[in-house]
Amino acid sequence: MSLVPTVYRSTDPGAPLLSGAPGALIALLDALLVDGYGGGAGRVNGLGWTKEFGGVNVRAYRNSPVSGTGYFLRVDDTAARSALLRAYSSMSDLNSGSDATPSDALKAIGSTWEKSNVASGAARHWVAVGNERFFYLFIDTSGTFASQGTQGTHGHYAGDMNSIRPGDRHNFVVSYKGSDTEGSNNIGYGFKVQPWSGAASSDSATAAFVGRSHSGAVGSVRLFLSAPGVTANTTVGNQSTFPNYPYVGNGGLLYGGIDLLEAPFTPRGYLPGVYAPIHQRPFPEQTIVSDVDGLPVGTKLLAKNVTADNIAGFSTSWTGQILIDITNSWG
């Protein structure tokens, strides 16, 4: 496959439906990560992950062992409204592996990803972007697509972050929604940011879990997110004190990478293929942004709104925006 990302949407011809039913997320991930979907000219391939182990509403996927870590991602989709995820550096069967991420000590049940605010077969729209090493999945958990489109979706992600540690073998991350309770407003914390002086010392401050610390010591650790200019606990691209777009100083966009840190001033790496605008939601949902200073000529960015801390969907207070590179390899 390739490190150039592919964009998938629930509105694509032949795209799987997601709902608050057991197995619904597995069906979606089977298609996104491995099998693809659609037919004829509208067919899209999967991202190049593999299905290594499977059971009833449970899977273990693996990202590329050539371009990536070859970590396994176990998804337990036996419940209706949410699924439980845990990664491993290796697995001997569907239920056994090394370097559990998150570890049992951090999360006995794994990392919770919410599918829907109701336990039913009602469809929930989604958007996904990824490659053979890493993917983002944005879900309309509240079912507000008719009125909001996907601008109020909550974001999840899993795969190899871009590590600052040379030769890193354990930089696989699994995002976290901010709590273990279905239906709570602690949701979408995978894109909640803090200043570099912040911490991931509690569930509500944790954006993700990573296979091992930058020291290489065995044991998964918590991570928090940060982005340029952030001085408050908010969603990426949502701080109200950011300057207006376009910025008067350069007539264009202010932006930067999204960092993952283990502790105050202790960076571990950064999210691949995405940027944080230093403006409050500068573009309409799913705008294609091009000709951005500082990026290769021809680069296109997908503006994707993402909501945290409000299960009802779009909220001015908690909806921010990320800019996803849909043109270049996520190196």
mmCIF file of C-alpha atoms in Angstrom, residues 60 149 157 169 217 233 264 317:
data_model
loop_
_atom_site.group_PDB
_atom_site.id
_atom_site.type_symbol
_atom_site.label_atom_id
_atom_site.label_comp_id
_atom_site.label_asym_id
_atom_site.label_seq_id
_atom_site.Cartn_x
_atom_site.Cartn_y
_atom_site.Cartn_z
ATOM 1 C CA ALA A 60 -7.033 -8.144 16.014
ATOM 2 C CA GLY A 149 -23.479 17.131 8.775
ATOM 3 C CA TYR A 157 -7.217 7.410 16.181
ATOM 4 C CA ARG A 169 9.621 0.378 18.106
ATOM 5 C CA ALA A 217 10.921 0.889 29.806
ATOM 6 C CA ASN A 233 -7.670 23.243 28.232
ATOM 7 C CA PRO A 264 4.981 18.437 31.460
ATOM 8 C CA SER A 317 -17.556 25.982 23.219
#
